[in-house]
GROMACS .gro file of C-alpha atoms in nm:
model
  165
    1MET     CA    1  10.918  -3.548  -3.935
    2LYS     CA    2  10.704  -3.669  -3.643
    3LYS     CA    3  10.387  -3.614  -3.845
    4ALA     CA    4  10.528  -3.811  -4.140
    5SER     CA    5  10.630  -4.095  -3.907
    6ALA     CA    6  10.285  -4.103  -3.747
    7THR     CA    7  10.118  -4.102  -4.088
    8LEU     CA    8  10.344  -4.381  -4.214
    9PHE     CA    9  10.275  -4.585  -3.898
   10ALA     CA   10   9.900  -4.539  -3.942
   11LEU     CA   11   9.919  -4.643  -4.307
   12VAL     CA   12  10.127  -4.955  -4.232
   13PHE     CA   13   9.896  -5.044  -3.941
   14ALA     CA   14   9.587  -5.008  -4.162
   15LEU     CA   15   9.740  -5.226  -4.434
   16LEU     CA   16   9.844  -5.496  -4.189
   17LEU     CA   17   9.515  -5.494  -3.999
   18PRO     CA   18   9.289  -5.780  -4.106
   19CYS     CA   19   8.989  -5.667  -4.312
   20GLY     CA   20   8.740  -5.791  -4.052
   21ALA     CA   21   8.907  -5.593  -3.774
   22ARG     CA   22   8.927  -5.286  -3.995
   23ALA     CA   23   8.552  -5.313  -4.070
   24ALA     CA   24   8.477  -5.354  -3.699
   25GLY     CA   25   8.685  -5.044  -3.631
   26ASP     CA   26   8.495  -4.853  -3.899
   27ASP     CA   27   8.165  -4.965  -3.746
   28LEU     CA   28   8.279  -4.850  -3.404
   29ILE     CA   29   8.382  -4.510  -3.539
   30LYS     CA   30   8.045  -4.477  -3.714
   31ARG     CA   31   7.858  -4.570  -3.392
   32MET     CA   32   8.062  -4.327  -3.181
   33ASN     CA   33   7.999  -4.049  -3.434
   34GLU     CA   34   7.624  -4.116  -3.425
   35ILE     CA   35   7.630  -4.083  -3.046
   36LEU     CA   36   7.835  -3.763  -3.053
   37GLN     CA   37   7.599  -3.608  -3.307
   38LYS     CA   38   7.314  -3.647  -3.055
   39ALA     CA   39   7.499  -3.472  -2.771
   40PRO     CA   40   7.398  -3.110  -2.845
   41ALA     CA   41   7.029  -3.200  -2.875
   42GLU     CA   42   7.047  -3.401  -2.552
   43GLY     CA   43   7.210  -3.131  -2.339
   44GLU     CA   44   7.559  -3.274  -2.387
   45PHE     CA   45   7.436  -3.578  -2.191
   46GLN     CA   46   7.419  -3.380  -1.866
   47ILE     CA   47   7.158  -3.334  -1.595
   48LYS     CA   48   7.136  -3.041  -1.354
   49ALA     CA   49   7.154  -3.098  -0.979
   50ALA     CA   50   6.806  -2.946  -0.932
   51ASP     CA   51   6.656  -3.194  -1.180
   52LEU     CA   52   6.825  -3.489  -1.010
   53ALA     CA   53   6.716  -3.365  -0.667
   54LYS     CA   54   6.357  -3.346  -0.795
   55MET     CA   55   6.376  -3.704  -0.924
   56ILE     CA   56   6.503  -3.819  -0.585
   57SER     CA   57   6.242  -3.622  -0.387
   58GLU     CA   58   5.965  -3.760  -0.608
   59LYS     CA   59   6.099  -4.109  -0.528
   60LYS     CA   60   6.124  -4.199  -0.895
   61ASN     CA   61   6.272  -4.540  -0.961
   62ASP     CA   62   6.361  -4.503  -1.329
   63PHE     CA   63   6.721  -4.396  -1.266
   64LEU     CA   64   7.039  -4.499  -1.086
   65VAL     CA   65   7.305  -4.262  -0.955
   66VAL     CA   66   7.658  -4.398  -0.989
   67ASP     CA   67   7.937  -4.221  -0.804
   68VAL     CA   68   8.252  -4.269  -1.013
   69ARG     CA   69   8.499  -4.083  -0.792
   70ILE     CA   70   8.819  -4.280  -0.743
   71ALA     CA   71   8.805  -4.268  -0.363
   72PRO     CA   72   8.497  -4.407  -0.187
   73PRO     CA   73   8.251  -4.143  -0.065
   74ALA     CA   74   8.283  -4.057   0.303
   75GLY     CA   75   7.987  -4.047   0.539
   76PRO     CA   76   7.719  -3.776   0.537
   77GLY     CA   77   7.831  -3.429   0.637
   78GLN     CA   78   8.193  -3.493   0.538
   79GLN     CA   79   8.370  -3.380   0.225
   80GLY     CA   80   8.307  -3.660  -0.014
   81GLY     CA   81   7.961  -3.756   0.114
   82LYS     CA   82   7.735  -3.924  -0.136
   83ILE     CA   83   7.410  -3.852  -0.314
   84PRO     CA   84   7.123  -4.043  -0.146
   85GLY     CA   85   7.068  -4.384  -0.303
   86SER     CA   86   7.384  -4.375  -0.513
   87ILE     CA   87   7.620  -4.666  -0.564
   88TRP     CA   88   7.996  -4.634  -0.594
   89ILE     CA   89   8.195  -4.770  -0.888
   90PRO     CA   90   8.529  -4.596  -0.953
   91VAL     CA   91   8.559  -4.459  -1.307
   92ASP     CA   92   8.851  -4.686  -1.390
   93GLN     CA   93   8.647  -4.992  -1.284
   94ILE     CA   94   8.311  -4.916  -1.446
   95LEU     CA   95   8.361  -5.126  -1.761
   96LYS     CA   96   8.471  -5.437  -1.572
   97ASP     CA   97   8.232  -5.731  -1.610
   98GLU     CA   98   8.127  -5.739  -1.245
   99ASN     CA   99   8.045  -5.367  -1.250
  100ILE     CA  100   7.880  -5.340  -1.589
  101LYS     CA  101   7.635  -5.606  -1.465
  102LYS     CA  102   7.525  -5.361  -1.193
  103LEU     CA  103   7.410  -5.106  -1.452
  104PRO     CA  104   7.050  -5.137  -1.573
  105LYS     CA  105   6.981  -5.077  -1.940
  106ASP     CA  106   6.617  -4.993  -1.867
  107LYS     CA  107   6.695  -4.693  -1.643
  108LYS     CA  108   6.872  -4.360  -1.679
  109ILE     CA  109   7.218  -4.378  -1.525
  110VAL     CA  110   7.348  -4.056  -1.370
  111LEU     CA  111   7.727  -4.050  -1.329
  112VAL     CA  112   7.872  -3.828  -1.056
  113CYS     CA  113   8.230  -3.718  -0.989
  114VAL     CA  114   8.394  -3.416  -0.825
  115THR     CA  115   8.344  -3.146  -1.092
  116GLY     CA  116   8.173  -3.327  -1.379
  117GLN     CA  117   8.483  -3.375  -1.591
  118THR     CA  118   8.576  -3.733  -1.504
  119THR     CA  119   8.227  -3.857  -1.586
  120ALA     CA  120   8.287  -3.763  -1.949
  121LEU     CA  121   8.528  -4.057  -1.983
  122PRO     CA  122   8.277  -4.346  -1.958
  123ILE     CA  123   7.976  -4.176  -2.119
  124LEU     CA  124   8.063  -4.256  -2.482
  125PRO     CA  125   8.151  -4.623  -2.433
  126LEU     CA  126   7.848  -4.680  -2.208
  127ARG     CA  127   7.618  -4.514  -2.461
  128ALA     CA  128   7.774  -4.726  -2.736
  129LEU     CA  129   7.687  -5.031  -2.526
  130GLY     CA  130   7.323  -4.920  -2.512
  131TYR     CA  131   7.304  -4.747  -2.173
  132ASN     CA  132   7.108  -4.424  -2.123
  133VAL     CA  133   7.381  -4.247  -1.931
  134VAL     CA  134   7.423  -3.881  -1.836
  135SER     CA  135   7.657  -3.681  -1.616
  136LEU     CA  136   7.566  -3.463  -1.320
  137LYS     CA  137   7.657  -3.118  -1.452
  138TYR     CA  138   7.948  -2.981  -1.244
  139GLY     CA  139   7.947  -3.300  -1.034
  140MET     CA  140   7.935  -3.293  -0.656
  141SER     CA  141   8.034  -2.925  -0.676
  142SER     CA  142   7.679  -2.851  -0.790
  143TRP     CA  143   7.528  -3.081  -0.529
  144ALA     CA  144   7.695  -2.996  -0.197
  145LYS     CA  145   7.740  -2.634  -0.091
  146GLY     CA  146   8.108  -2.554  -0.032
  147TYR     CA  147   8.223  -2.880  -0.189
  148PHE     CA  148   8.598  -2.875  -0.246
  149GLY     CA  149   8.562  -2.941  -0.621
  150GLY     CA  150   8.403  -2.597  -0.654
  151GLN     CA  151   8.703  -2.452  -0.474
  152PHE     CA  152   8.933  -2.619  -0.731
  153MET     CA  153   8.732  -2.463  -1.012
  154GLN     CA  154   8.737  -2.117  -0.848
  155LYS     CA  155   9.115  -2.138  -0.809
  156ALA     CA  156   9.157  -2.235  -1.175
  157LEU     CA  157   8.933  -1.946  -1.282
  158GLY     CA  158   9.135  -1.706  -1.067
  159GLU     CA  159   9.460  -1.820  -1.225
  160ALA     CA  160   9.325  -1.808  -1.581
  161ASN     CA  161   9.504  -1.533  -1.769
  162TYR     CA  162   9.671  -1.698  -2.064
  163PRO     CA  163   9.684  -1.567  -2.420
  164VAL     CA  164   9.417  -1.662  -2.670
  165GLU     CA  165   9.407  -1.615  -3.047
   0.00000   0.00000   0.00000
Protein backbone atom coordinates (compact mmCIF):
# COMPACT_ATOMS: atom_id res chain seq x y z
CA MET A 1 0.00 0.00 0.00
CA LYS A 2 2.81 2.43 0.87
CA LYS A 3 4.51 1.75 -2.46
CA ALA A 4 1.26 2.39 -4.36
CA SER A 5 0.72 5.64 -2.44
CA ALA A 6 4.27 6.79 -3.16
CA THR A 7 3.89 5.93 -6.84
CA LEU A 8 0.55 7.75 -7.05
CA PHE A 9 2.06 10.80 -5.31
CA ALA A 10 4.99 10.83 -7.73
CA LEU A 11 2.66 10.56 -10.72
CA VAL A 12 0.39 13.38 -9.50
CA PHE A 13 3.43 15.53 -8.67
CA ALA A 14 4.90 14.96 -12.14
CA LEU A 15 1.60 15.86 -13.83
CA LEU A 16 1.16 19.01 -11.77
CA LEU A 17 4.76 20.14 -12.15
CA PRO A 18 5.13 22.82 -14.83
CA CYS A 19 6.85 21.56 -17.98
CA GLY A 20 9.77 23.97 -17.57
CA ALA A 21 10.47 22.78 -14.04
CA ARG A 22 10.16 19.16 -15.12
CA ALA A 23 12.70 19.76 -17.92
CA ALA A 24 15.05 21.49 -15.47
CA GLY A 25 14.71 18.49 -13.16
CA ASP A 26 15.48 16.14 -16.04
CA ASP A 27 18.55 18.22 -16.93
CA LEU A 28 19.73 18.08 -13.34
CA ILE A 29 19.30 14.31 -13.20
CA LYS A 30 21.22 13.97 -16.47
CA ARG A 31 24.05 16.19 -15.15
CA MET A 32 24.25 14.29 -11.85
CA ASN A 33 24.36 10.98 -13.72
CA GLU A 34 27.20 12.24 -15.93
CA ILE A 35 29.18 13.17 -12.81
CA LEU A 36 28.51 9.84 -11.10
CA GLN A 37 29.61 7.94 -14.20
CA LYS A 38 33.05 9.58 -13.91
CA ALA A 39 33.55 8.59 -10.26
CA PRO A 40 35.14 5.14 -10.76
CA ALA A 41 37.66 6.47 -13.29
CA GLU A 42 38.52 9.38 -10.98
CA GLY A 43 39.14 7.30 -7.85
CA GLU A 44 35.65 7.92 -6.49
CA PHE A 45 36.66 11.59 -6.19
CA GLN A 46 39.07 10.84 -3.34
CA ILE A 47 42.68 11.73 -2.59
CA LYS A 48 45.01 9.82 -0.26
CA ALA A 49 46.58 11.56 2.73
CA ALA A 50 50.09 10.86 1.38
CA ASP A 51 49.25 12.59 -1.91
CA LEU A 52 47.82 15.63 -0.13
CA ALA A 53 50.83 15.77 2.21
CA LYS A 54 53.12 15.75 -0.84
CA MET A 55 51.18 18.63 -2.42
CA ILE A 56 51.51 20.61 0.80
CA SER A 57 55.22 19.85 1.24
CA GLU A 58 55.90 20.85 -2.37
CA LYS A 59 54.12 24.14 -1.60
CA LYS A 60 51.78 23.73 -4.54
CA ASN A 61 49.18 26.45 -4.84
CA ASP A 62 46.71 24.76 -7.20
CA PHE A 63 44.49 23.39 -4.43
CA LEU A 64 42.52 24.43 -1.35
CA VAL A 65 41.80 22.23 1.66
CA VAL A 66 38.37 22.82 3.17
CA ASP A 67 37.63 21.34 6.58
CA VAL A 68 33.88 20.59 6.63
CA ARG A 69 33.62 19.19 10.15
CA ILE A 70 30.67 20.67 12.03
CA ALA A 71 32.75 21.83 15.00
CA PRO A 72 35.66 24.20 14.38
CA PRO A 73 39.09 22.54 14.41
CA ALA A 74 40.97 22.90 17.69
CA GLY A 75 44.57 24.06 17.89
CA PRO A 76 47.57 21.96 16.82
CA GLY A 77 48.28 18.88 18.90
CA GLN A 78 44.67 18.57 20.08
CA GLN A 79 42.03 16.20 18.81
CA GLY A 80 40.44 18.12 16.03
CA GLY A 81 43.56 19.99 14.88
CA LYS A 82 43.56 21.10 11.28
CA ILE A 83 45.51 20.36 8.12
CA PRO A 84 48.04 23.14 7.46
CA GLY A 85 46.62 25.89 5.26
CA SER A 86 43.05 24.61 5.43
CA ILE A 87 39.98 26.77 5.85
CA TRP A 88 36.91 25.77 7.83
CA ILE A 89 33.39 25.76 6.38
CA PRO A 90 30.94 23.39 8.11
CA VAL A 91 29.34 20.90 5.71
CA ASP A 92 25.85 22.27 6.31
CA GLN A 93 27.05 25.79 5.42
CA ILE A 94 29.17 25.10 2.33
CA LEU A 95 26.52 25.93 -0.27
CA LYS A 96 25.60 29.27 1.30
CA ASP A 97 26.40 32.26 -0.92
CA GLU A 98 29.06 33.71 1.38
CA ASN A 99 30.87 30.36 1.55
CA ILE A 100 30.57 29.26 -2.06
CA LYS A 101 32.32 32.53 -2.97
CA LYS A 102 35.35 31.33 -0.99
CA LEU A 103 35.77 28.29 -3.24
CA PRO A 104 37.94 28.75 -6.33
CA LYS A 105 36.83 27.09 -9.55
CA ASP A 106 40.38 27.14 -10.91
CA LYS A 107 41.84 24.95 -8.12
CA LYS A 108 41.29 21.45 -6.79
CA ILE A 109 39.25 21.58 -3.60
CA VAL A 110 40.00 18.88 -1.03
CA LEU A 111 37.20 18.36 1.49
CA VAL A 112 38.11 16.95 4.91
CA CYS A 113 35.94 15.58 7.70
CA VAL A 114 36.41 13.04 10.50
CA THR A 115 36.31 9.74 8.59
CA GLY A 116 35.66 10.75 4.98
CA GLN A 117 31.95 10.00 4.99
CA THR A 118 30.50 13.47 5.56
CA THR A 119 32.50 14.91 2.67
CA ALA A 120 30.48 12.75 0.30
CA LEU A 121 27.44 14.99 0.88
CA PRO A 122 28.66 18.15 -0.90
CA ILE A 123 30.80 16.53 -3.61
CA LEU A 124 28.01 15.93 -6.14
CA PRO A 125 26.39 19.37 -5.92
CA LEU A 126 29.78 21.13 -5.97
CA ARG A 127 30.87 19.12 -9.01
CA ALA A 128 27.55 19.93 -10.69
CA LEU A 129 28.35 23.60 -10.07
CA GLY A 130 31.69 23.20 -11.85
CA TYR A 131 34.11 22.74 -8.95
CA ASN A 132 36.96 20.21 -9.08
CA VAL A 133 36.30 18.76 -5.65
CA VAL A 134 37.60 15.60 -3.99
CA SER A 135 37.47 14.09 -0.52
CA LEU A 136 40.39 13.17 1.71
CA LYS A 137 40.09 9.39 1.81
CA TYR A 138 39.24 8.33 5.40
CA GLY A 139 39.30 11.99 6.48
CA MET A 140 41.33 13.19 9.44
CA SER A 141 41.60 9.54 10.53
CA SER A 142 44.11 9.04 7.70
CA TRP A 143 45.91 12.29 8.50
CA ALA A 144 46.52 12.32 12.26
CA LYS A 145 47.84 9.23 14.03
CA GLY A 146 45.45 8.09 16.76
CA TYR A 147 42.70 10.43 15.57
CA PHE A 148 39.42 9.58 17.29
CA GLY A 149 37.60 9.03 13.97
CA GLY A 150 39.79 5.97 13.42
CA GLN A 151 38.75 4.73 16.85
CA PHE A 152 35.09 5.07 15.82
CA MET A 153 35.77 3.01 12.71
CA GLN A 154 37.65 0.33 14.68
CA LYS A 155 34.76 0.05 17.12
CA ALA A 156 32.26 -0.32 14.27
CA LEU A 157 34.43 -3.01 12.66
CA GLY A 158 34.66 -4.85 15.97
CA GLU A 159 30.89 -4.83 16.37
CA ALA A 160 30.21 -5.90 12.78
CA ASN A 161 28.69 -9.36 12.82
CA TYR A 162 25.34 -9.06 11.12
CA PRO A 163 23.85 -11.48 8.60
CA VAL A 164 24.42 -10.99 4.89
CA GLU A 165 22.74 -12.66 1.92
